[in-house]
Amino acid sequence: MSVFIEYGESPRVRVDDGHVFLEASDGRRVRMKPEVAIKLGRSLEACGTESFINKVLDGNAAPTDFPAPK
């Protein structure tokens, strides 16, 4: 059985000593090389977009779910 970590909010991201660090609100941390962070970021964006589109098409998206314009 897999163990999942739920992220209710965006984790804190920082750069230190040539690595990218992701820190969750519970204190768990992930360290990765810049190349890995770039690839992960692109994958997260693509999957997040697909998941959000599915949520909208299924009629399960509330007005507050939509990302705020930049």
Coordinates of C-alpha atoms in Angstrom, one line a residue:
M1 CA 0.0 0.0 0.0
S2 CA 1.3 3.4 -0.9
V3 CA 1.5 6.3 1.5
F4 CA 0.4 9.7 0.3
I5 CA 1.2 13.1 1.7
E6 CA -1.7 15.5 1.2
Y7 CA -0.7 19.1 0.3
G8 CA -3.6 21.4 1.2
E9 CA -1.5 24.4 0.4
S10 CA 1.5 25.1 -1.8
P11 CA 4.8 24.0 -0.3
R12 CA 7.5 26.5 0.3
V13 CA 10.2 26.4 -2.4
R14 CA 13.7 27.8 -2.0
V15 CA 17.2 27.6 -3.6
D16 CA 20.3 26.8 -1.5
D17 CA 23.8 25.6 -2.5
G18 CA 22.8 24.7 -6.1
H19 CA 19.7 22.7 -5.1
V20 CA 16.0 23.3 -5.0
F21 CA 14.2 22.6 -1.7
L22 CA 10.5 21.9 -1.4
E23 CA 9.2 22.2 2.2
A24 CA 5.7 21.2 3.2
S25 CA 3.8 22.8 6.1
D26 CA 4.5 19.6 8.2
G27 CA 8.2 20.2 7.8
R28 CA 8.9 17.4 5.4
R29 CA 11.5 18.4 2.8
V30 CA 12.6 17.3 -0.7
R31 CA 16.0 18.3 -2.2
M32 CA 16.5 18.1 -5.9
K33 CA 18.9 19.2 -8.6
P34 CA 17.8 22.2 -10.7
E35 CA 17.2 19.9 -13.8
V36 CA 14.9 17.7 -11.8
A37 CA 13.0 20.7 -10.4
I38 CA 12.4 22.0 -13.9
K39 CA 11.1 18.7 -15.2
L40 CA 9.0 18.2 -12.1
G41 CA 7.5 21.7 -12.4
R42 CA 6.5 21.1 -16.0
S43 CA 5.0 17.8 -15.1
L44 CA 3.0 19.3 -12.2
E45 CA 1.7 22.1 -14.4
A46 CA 0.6 19.7 -17.1
C47 CA -1.1 17.3 -14.7
G48 CA -2.6 20.0 -12.6
T49 CA -4.1 21.6 -15.8
E50 CA -5.5 18.3 -17.0
S51 CA -7.0 17.5 -13.5
F52 CA -8.6 21.0 -13.3
I53 CA -10.1 20.7 -16.8
N54 CA -11.6 17.4 -15.8
K55 CA -13.0 19.0 -12.6
V56 CA -14.6 21.8 -14.7
L57 CA -16.0 19.4 -17.3
D58 CA -17.5 17.1 -14.6
G59 CA -19.2 20.2 -13.1
N60 CA -17.4 19.8 -9.8
A61 CA -15.6 23.2 -9.9
A62 CA -16.8 26.0 -7.6
P63 CA -16.2 29.6 -8.6
T64 CA -13.5 29.9 -5.9
D65 CA -11.6 27.0 -7.4
F66 CA -10.6 29.0 -10.5
P67 CA -7.0 30.4 -10.4
A68 CA -6.8 34.1 -9.8
P69 CA -5.6 36.1 -12.8
K70 CA -2.1 37.5 -12.6

